[in-house]
mmCIF file of C-alpha atoms in Angstrom:
data_model
loop_
_atom_site.group_PDB
_atom_site.id
_atom_site.type_symbol
_atom_site.label_atom_id
_atom_site.label_comp_id
_atom_site.label_asym_id
_atom_site.label_seq_id
_atom_site.Cartn_x
_atom_site.Cartn_y
_atom_site.Cartn_z
ATOM 1 C CA MET A 117 94.493 100.420 114.085
ATOM 2 C CA ILE A 118 94.455 99.961 110.315
ATOM 3 C CA ARG A 119 97.030 102.170 108.632
ATOM 4 C CA PRO A 120 95.978 104.082 105.501
ATOM 5 C CA ALA A 121 97.296 102.744 102.195
ATOM 6 C CA PHE A 122 97.067 106.308 100.854
ATOM 7 C CA ASP A 123 97.473 109.224 103.257
ATOM 8 C CA ILE A 124 97.372 112.502 101.323
ATOM 9 C CA VAL A 125 96.616 115.625 103.352
ATOM 10 C CA TYR A 126 96.950 119.322 102.597
ATOM 11 C CA PRO A 127 99.710 120.841 104.793
ATOM 12 C CA ASN A 128 98.435 122.789 107.807
ATOM 13 C CA LEU A 129 94.792 121.909 107.168
ATOM 14 C CA THR A 130 92.824 124.128 109.552
ATOM 15 C CA ASP A 131 89.526 123.506 111.341
ATOM 16 C CA GLU A 132 88.009 126.440 109.450
ATOM 17 C CA ALA A 133 88.964 124.885 106.090
ATOM 18 C CA ARG A 134 87.527 121.510 107.147
ATOM 19 C CA MET A 135 84.202 123.085 108.093
ATOM 20 C CA GLN A 136 83.793 124.312 104.506
ATOM 21 C CA CYS A 137 84.440 120.855 103.076
ATOM 22 C CA GLN A 138 82.241 118.001 102.046
ATOM 23 C CA LEU A 139 83.261 114.606 103.403
ATOM 24 C CA VAL A 140 82.797 112.037 100.613
ATOM 25 C CA ILE A 141 83.211 108.425 101.739
ATOM 26 C CA GLU A 142 83.458 105.283 99.621
ATOM 27 C CA ILE A 143 83.013 101.992 101.432
ATOM 28 C CA SER A 144 83.039 98.372 100.292
ATOM 29 C CA ASP A 145 83.766 94.985 101.841
ATOM 30 C CA ARG A 146 87.487 95.553 101.187
ATOM 31 C CA LEU A 147 88.181 99.261 101.597
ATOM 32 C CA PHE A 148 87.216 102.576 103.132
ATOM 33 C CA SER A 149 88.207 105.751 101.265
ATOM 34 C CA TYR A 150 87.330 109.364 101.825
ATOM 35 C CA ILE A 151 88.126 112.837 100.588
ATOM 36 C CA LEU A 152 87.614 116.293 102.046
ATOM 37 C CA PHE A 153 86.453 118.418 99.136
ATOM 38 C CA ASN A 154 85.369 122.050 98.992
ATOM 39 C CA ARG A 155 82.582 122.053 96.385
ATOM 40 C CA GLU A 156 82.410 125.837 96.010
ATOM 41 C CA GLU A 157 86.134 126.113 95.285
ATOM 42 C CA LYS A 158 86.313 122.611 93.755
ATOM 43 C CA SER A 159 89.411 121.970 95.831
ATOM 44 C CA LEU A 160 90.773 118.765 97.344
ATOM 45 C CA PHE A 161 92.225 118.961 100.866
ATOM 46 C CA CYS A 162 92.497 115.372 102.031
ATOM 47 C CA LEU A 163 92.398 111.855 100.596
ATOM 48 C CA ARG A 164 92.771 108.707 102.651
ATOM 49 C CA GLN A 165 92.208 105.073 101.750
ATOM 50 C CA TYR A 166 92.198 102.090 104.103
ATOM 51 C CA HIS A 167 92.108 98.386 103.269
ATOM 52 C CA PHE A 168 90.239 96.160 105.703
ATOM 53 C CA ASP A 169 92.155 93.249 107.236
ATOM 54 C CA TRP A 170 90.455 90.008 106.236
ATOM 55 C CA ILE A 171 92.654 87.955 108.553
ATOM 56 C CA ALA A 172 91.749 89.973 111.649
ATOM 57 C CA LYS A 173 89.389 88.539 114.237
ATOM 58 C CA ASN A 174 87.243 91.648 114.135
ATOM 59 C CA THR A 175 84.464 91.823 111.541
ATOM 60 C CA THR A 176 84.517 94.455 108.806
ATOM 61 C CA ALA A 177 81.855 96.417 110.690
ATOM 62 C CA GLU A 178 83.949 96.336 113.881
ATOM 63 C CA GLN A 179 87.073 97.417 112.000
ATOM 64 C CA LEU A 180 85.038 100.194 110.419
ATOM 65 C CA GLU A 181 83.876 101.478 113.793
ATOM 66 C CA GLN A 182 87.436 101.460 115.138
ATOM 67 C CA LEU A 183 88.726 103.225 112.062
ATOM 68 C CA ILE A 184 86.105 105.986 112.251
ATOM 69 C CA ASN A 185 86.706 106.509 115.961
ATOM 70 C CA LEU A 186 90.491 106.810 115.615
ATOM 71 C CA ASP A 187 90.963 108.738 112.374
ATOM 72 C CA PRO A 188 91.535 112.363 113.439
ATOM 73 C CA TYR A 189 90.164 113.840 110.199
ATOM 74 C CA LEU A 190 86.803 112.139 110.783
ATOM 75 C CA GLN A 191 86.324 113.723 114.195
ATOM 76 C CA HIS A 192 85.871 117.349 113.132
ATOM 77 C CA PRO A 193 82.683 119.012 111.852
ATOM 78 C CA VAL A 194 82.297 119.339 108.084
ATOM 79 C CA LYS A 195 79.770 121.039 105.855
ATOM 80 C CA ASP A 196 78.044 117.797 104.844
ATOM 81 C CA VAL A 197 78.673 114.083 104.445
ATOM 82 C CA VAL A 198 78.088 111.773 101.485
ATOM 83 C CA VAL A 199 78.455 108.000 101.885
ATOM 84 C CA ILE A 200 78.889 105.918 98.730
ATOM 85 C CA TYR A 201 78.365 102.173 99.048
ATOM 86 C CA ASN A 202 80.432 100.157 96.583
ATOM 87 C CA TYR A 203 78.889 96.704 96.944
ATOM 88 C CA PRO A 204 78.364 94.594 93.794
ATOM 89 C CA GLU A 205 74.896 93.193 94.551
ATOM 90 C CA SER A 206 73.081 95.700 92.367
ATOM 91 C CA ASN A 207 70.376 95.541 89.695
ATOM 92 C CA LEU A 208 69.598 98.408 87.314
ATOM 93 C CA ILE A 209 65.854 98.337 86.622
ATOM 94 C CA PRO A 210 64.110 100.299 83.828
ATOM 95 C CA GLU A 211 61.817 102.885 85.409
ATOM 96 C CA GLN A 212 58.667 101.458 83.788
ATOM 97 C CA HIS A 213 59.323 98.065 85.421
ATOM 98 C CA PHE A 214 60.371 99.313 88.848
ATOM 99 C CA HIS A 215 58.189 98.703 91.890
ATOM 100 C CA ILE A 216 59.534 98.989 95.399
ATOM 101 C CA SER A 217 57.639 95.892 96.570
ATOM 102 C CA MET A 218 59.785 93.770 94.249
ATOM 103 C CA ASN A 219 63.168 94.978 95.530
ATOM 104 C CA LYS A 220 63.858 92.233 98.046
ATOM 105 C CA SER A 221 62.566 89.330 95.950
ATOM 106 C CA LEU A 222 64.442 90.549 92.852
ATOM 107 C CA THR A 223 67.707 90.886 94.763
ATOM 108 C CA GLU A 224 67.367 87.427 96.305
ATOM 109 C CA LEU A 225 66.486 85.929 92.918
ATOM 110 C CA VAL A 226 69.713 87.261 91.373
ATOM 111 C CA TYR A 227 72.110 87.091 94.334
ATOM 112 C CA GLY A 228 70.600 84.462 96.612
ATOM 113 C CA HIS A 229 69.498 84.342 100.249
ATOM 114 C CA ALA A 230 72.856 83.736 101.959
ATOM 115 C CA LYS A 231 73.425 87.411 102.791
ATOM 116 C CA LYS A 232 70.694 88.996 104.897
ATOM 117 C CA GLY A 233 71.526 92.595 104.165
ATOM 118 C CA LEU A 234 69.495 95.747 103.714
ATOM 119 C CA VAL A 235 67.936 96.209 100.261
ATOM 120 C CA VAL A 236 67.790 99.843 99.088
ATOM 121 C CA SER A 237 66.683 101.539 95.853
ATOM 122 C CA GLU A 238 67.317 104.947 94.300
ATOM 123 C CA LYS A 239 66.637 106.777 91.044
ATOM 124 C CA VAL A 240 69.639 107.220 88.734
ATOM 125 C CA LYS A 241 69.792 110.904 87.847
ATOM 126 C CA GLY A 242 69.547 111.542 84.120
ATOM 127 C CA TRP A 243 68.508 107.979 83.303
ATOM 128 C CA ASP A 244 65.192 106.116 83.182
ATOM 129 C CA LEU A 245 66.632 103.632 85.651
ATOM 130 C CA TYR A 246 66.417 102.655 89.301
ATOM 131 C CA ASN A 247 69.309 101.054 91.148
ATOM 132 C CA VAL A 248 68.218 98.300 93.547
ATOM 133 C CA TYR A 249 71.087 97.084 95.722
ATOM 134 C CA ARG A 250 71.944 95.210 98.905
ATOM 135 C CA ILE A 251 74.357 96.422 101.596
ATOM 136 C CA PRO A 252 75.452 94.930 104.941
ATOM 137 C CA ARG A 253 72.954 96.021 107.574
ATOM 138 C CA GLU A 254 75.549 96.259 110.365
ATOM 139 C CA VAL A 255 77.771 98.511 108.235
ATOM 140 C CA HIS A 256 74.883 100.831 107.398
ATOM 141 C CA THR A 257 73.878 100.965 111.066
ATOM 142 C CA ARG A 258 77.349 102.068 112.118
ATOM 143 C CA MET A 259 77.551 104.658 109.365
ATOM 144 C CA GLN A 260 74.186 106.145 110.321
ATOM 145 C CA GLN A 261 75.163 106.245 113.978
ATOM 146 C CA ARG A 262 78.267 108.261 113.147
ATOM 147 C CA PHE A 263 76.918 110.282 110.182
ATOM 148 C CA SER A 264 73.221 110.629 110.956
ATOM 149 C CA ALA A 265 72.750 113.594 108.612
ATOM 150 C CA GLY A 266 74.660 111.991 105.755
ATOM 151 C CA LYS A 267 73.383 111.380 102.241
ATOM 152 C CA TYR A 268 73.666 107.784 101.073
ATOM 153 C CA TRP A 269 74.203 106.561 97.510
ATOM 154 C CA HIS A 270 75.461 103.577 95.556
ATOM 155 C CA PHE A 271 78.684 103.746 93.528
ATOM 156 C CA TYR A 272 76.943 102.608 90.322
ATOM 157 C CA THR A 273 74.296 105.320 90.654
ATOM 158 C CA LEU A 274 76.842 108.106 90.824
ATOM 159 C CA LEU A 275 79.035 106.649 88.082
ATOM 160 C CA LEU A 276 76.074 106.669 85.727
ATOM 161 C CA SER A 277 74.874 110.082 86.894
ATOM 162 C CA GLY A 278 78.121 111.525 85.574
ATOM 163 C CA ASP A 279 77.835 109.712 82.230
ATOM 164 C CA LYS A 280 76.139 110.916 79.067
ATOM 165 C CA MET A 281 74.852 108.503 76.471
ATOM 166 C CA THR A 282 76.438 108.677 73.030
ATOM 167 C CA GLU A 283 76.194 106.520 69.933
ATOM 168 C CA LYS A 284 79.867 105.593 70.269
ATOM 169 C CA ASP A 285 80.807 102.187 71.681
ATOM 170 C CA ARG A 286 82.943 102.467 74.810
ATOM 171 C CA CYS A 287 83.941 100.527 77.887
ATOM 172 C CA MET A 288 84.821 102.340 81.098
ATOM 173 C CA LEU A 289 86.666 100.451 83.839
ATOM 174 C CA VAL A 290 87.413 101.208 87.498
ATOM 175 C CA PHE A 291 90.151 99.023 88.987
ATOM 176 C CA TYR A 292 90.866 97.914 92.527
ATOM 177 C CA SER A 293 93.506 95.468 93.729
ATOM 178 C CA ASP A 294 91.250 92.420 93.385
ATOM 179 C CA ARG A 295 88.235 93.539 91.324
ATOM 180 C CA PHE A 296 87.104 95.914 88.632
ATOM 181 C CA ILE A 297 83.869 97.631 87.663
ATOM 182 C CA CYS A 298 82.888 97.605 84.015
ATOM 183 C CA ARG A 299 80.260 99.780 82.381
ATOM 184 C CA LEU A 300 79.701 99.043 78.732
ATOM 185 C CA PHE A 301 77.987 101.332 76.236
ATOM 186 C CA SER A 302 77.165 99.987 72.793
ATOM 187 C CA LYS A 303 74.701 100.807 70.008
ATOM 188 C CA GLY A 304 73.544 103.916 71.875
ATOM 189 C CA ARG A 305 72.609 102.001 75.025
ATOM 190 C CA LEU A 306 74.009 101.048 78.399
ATOM 191 C CA GLN A 307 74.451 97.312 77.872
ATOM 192 C CA MET A 308 75.778 96.304 81.265
ATOM 193 C CA MET A 309 77.365 97.397 84.524
ATOM 194 C CA GLN A 310 79.031 94.799 86.695
ATOM 195 C CA THR A 311 81.815 94.105 89.180
ATOM 196 C CA TRP A 312 84.186 91.192 88.584
ATOM 197 C CA LEU A 313 86.756 89.694 90.918
ATOM 198 C CA TYR A 314 90.133 88.805 89.419
ATOM 199 C CA GLU A 315 93.346 87.140 90.563
ATOM 200 C CA THR A 316 95.505 87.460 87.451
ATOM 201 C CA PRO A 317 95.717 89.936 84.547
ATOM 202 C CA GLU A 318 94.520 87.133 82.282
ATOM 203 C CA ASP A 319 91.245 87.030 84.215
ATOM 204 C CA VAL A 320 90.550 90.633 83.231
ATOM 205 C CA SER A 321 91.330 90.143 79.546
ATOM 206 C CA TYR A 322 89.151 87.008 79.534
ATOM 207 C CA TYR A 323 86.131 88.949 80.830
ATOM 208 C CA LEU A 324 86.635 91.808 78.374
ATOM 209 C CA LEU A 325 87.183 89.574 75.364
ATOM 210 C CA SER A 326 84.046 87.650 76.317
ATOM 211 C CA LEU A 327 82.123 90.941 76.298
ATOM 212 C CA CYS A 328 83.405 91.702 72.808
ATOM 213 C CA THR A 329 82.169 88.318 71.613
ATOM 214 C CA GLN A 330 78.822 88.633 73.378
ATOM 215 C CA PHE A 331 78.055 92.116 72.019
ATOM 216 C CA GLY A 332 79.739 91.798 68.632
ATOM 217 C CA LEU A 333 82.451 94.381 69.310
ATOM 218 C CA ASN A 334 85.732 94.662 67.394
ATOM 219 C CA GLN A 335 88.501 94.571 69.989
ATOM 220 C CA GLU A 336 90.926 96.300 67.591
ATOM 221 C CA THR A 337 88.787 99.435 67.419
ATOM 222 C CA PHE A 338 86.843 99.215 70.681
ATOM 223 C CA PRO A 339 88.059 101.870 73.200
ATOM 224 C CA LEU A 340 88.787 101.207 76.869
ATOM 225 C CA LYS A 341 88.986 104.006 79.426
ATOM 226 C CA LEU A 342 90.811 103.044 82.624
ATOM 227 C CA SER A 343 90.556 104.529 86.100
ATOM 228 C CA GLY A 344 91.355 103.398 89.604
ATOM 229 C CA LEU A 345 94.388 101.464 90.791
ATOM 230 C CA ILE A 346 96.015 100.344 87.568
ATOM 231 C CA ASP A 347 99.504 101.431 86.580
ATOM 232 C CA GLU A 348 100.696 101.832 82.997
ATOM 233 C CA LYS A 349 103.856 99.879 83.908
ATOM 234 C CA SER A 350 101.934 96.970 85.424
ATOM 235 C CA THR A 351 101.498 93.493 83.966
ATOM 236 C CA LEU A 352 97.752 94.101 83.976
ATOM 237 C CA TYR A 353 98.100 97.124 81.687
ATOM 238 C CA THR A 354 100.482 95.195 79.432
ATOM 239 C CA GLU A 355 97.964 92.354 79.238
ATOM 240 C CA LEU A 356 95.193 94.706 78.117
ATOM 241 C CA MET A 357 97.430 96.213 75.446
ATOM 242 C CA LYS A 358 97.879 92.753 73.902
ATOM 243 C CA TYR A 359 94.240 92.704 72.838
ATOM 244 C CA PHE A 360 93.015 96.312 72.776
ATOM 245 C CA GLN A 361 94.685 99.006 70.704
ATOM 246 C CA HIS A 362 92.695 101.963 72.025
ATOM 247 C CA VAL A 363 93.389 102.160 75.755
ATOM 248 C CA GLU A 364 93.102 105.531 77.478
ATOM 249 C CA ALA A 365 93.604 106.593 81.085
ATOM 250 C CA ASP A 366 90.917 108.699 82.719
ATOM 251 C CA GLN A 367 91.702 112.226 83.915
ATOM 252 C CA VAL A 368 90.708 114.442 86.816
ATOM 253 C CA PRO A 369 88.426 117.204 85.430
ATOM 254 C CA ASP A 370 90.296 120.416 84.650
ATOM 255 C CA ASP A 371 88.079 122.483 86.950
ATOM 256 C CA ILE A 372 89.050 120.448 90.033
ATOM 257 C CA HIS A 373 91.976 121.876 91.979
ATOM 258 C CA THR A 374 94.008 119.102 93.618
ATOM 259 C CA ASN A 375 96.385 121.566 95.305
ATOM 260 C CA GLN A 376 99.329 119.486 94.041
ATOM 261 C CA LEU A 377 98.339 116.694 96.429
ATOM 262 C CA LEU A 378 98.096 114.114 93.649
ATOM 263 C CA ASP A 379 101.131 115.139 91.635
ATOM 264 C CA GLU A 380 102.993 111.977 92.657
ATOM 265 C CA TYR A 381 100.176 109.703 91.479
ATOM 266 C CA PRO A 382 98.640 108.941 88.085
ATOM 267 C CA ALA A 383 95.607 111.189 87.553
ATOM 268 C CA HIS A 384 93.270 108.247 86.975
ATOM 269 C CA TYR A 385 93.938 106.655 90.393
ATOM 270 C CA PHE A 386 91.335 108.778 92.161
ATOM 271 C CA SER A 387 89.344 110.292 89.303
ATOM 272 C CA PRO A 388 86.078 108.350 89.997
ATOM 273 C CA LEU A 389 85.725 109.609 93.571
ATOM 274 C CA LEU A 390 86.691 113.172 92.631
ATOM 275 C CA LYS A 391 84.140 113.220 89.806
ATOM 276 C CA MET A 392 81.440 111.966 92.184
ATOM 277 C CA ALA A 393 82.240 114.758 94.625
ATOM 278 C CA GLU A 394 81.131 117.210 91.942
ATOM 279 C CA CYS A 395 77.726 115.615 91.366
ATOM 280 C CA VAL A 396 76.488 114.711 94.869
#
């Protein structure tokens, strides 16, 4: 059984409280996270995050099935379920150019034929965009078997749904242990949204400095907003501060009640998932 990297649960969580909660799940090829969140009260009651074992003989889909079957907080009824796929093989298509018949060929043109996954598309709320993305078919099958009434979204779709376009240049980053998601706004437009793998802090600064060069941005005035698993005392944070003077950590919205569950952690660690819980 995979042990949770983060195991944060409200003391004496009752079955009645769980039944009033929304189960919001984030899943990628490396991790499985979920929260139990009461939307009416905007209250957090549980947050767990697992990292899949890449050395194990079992596939990710098999580990996922075992995890779901053994986690006690996933066995009880909840009000509703939202599954958020965080896989990087995504294309954001302007609405006027979108046609569902092109989804598969477009995805294979950009990301190749090696992965025979399921290609899905969805409208991005508040934007004239469609998100066309590919997910592992066996993972989706297992999720639908367990959460047949669930609502399914892509991570990029919900990130953008919570964003509002402004004329100000900004770069918003979500960090994980081996990758980060970057969404760049410049000249009143969404210029790009992409996931990059990294091994060293220098990899991250290289990607961001390249973006500044590509889009003509002044790194001394260009603001970065950080969320996810990055610590202000880390070498990664120190590396970013070498090149960018305006670095800000994201915050959990004031109207969300965390019930003191996250007091021991930086607020930006889990802000993306909590913000998504409000808009799904």
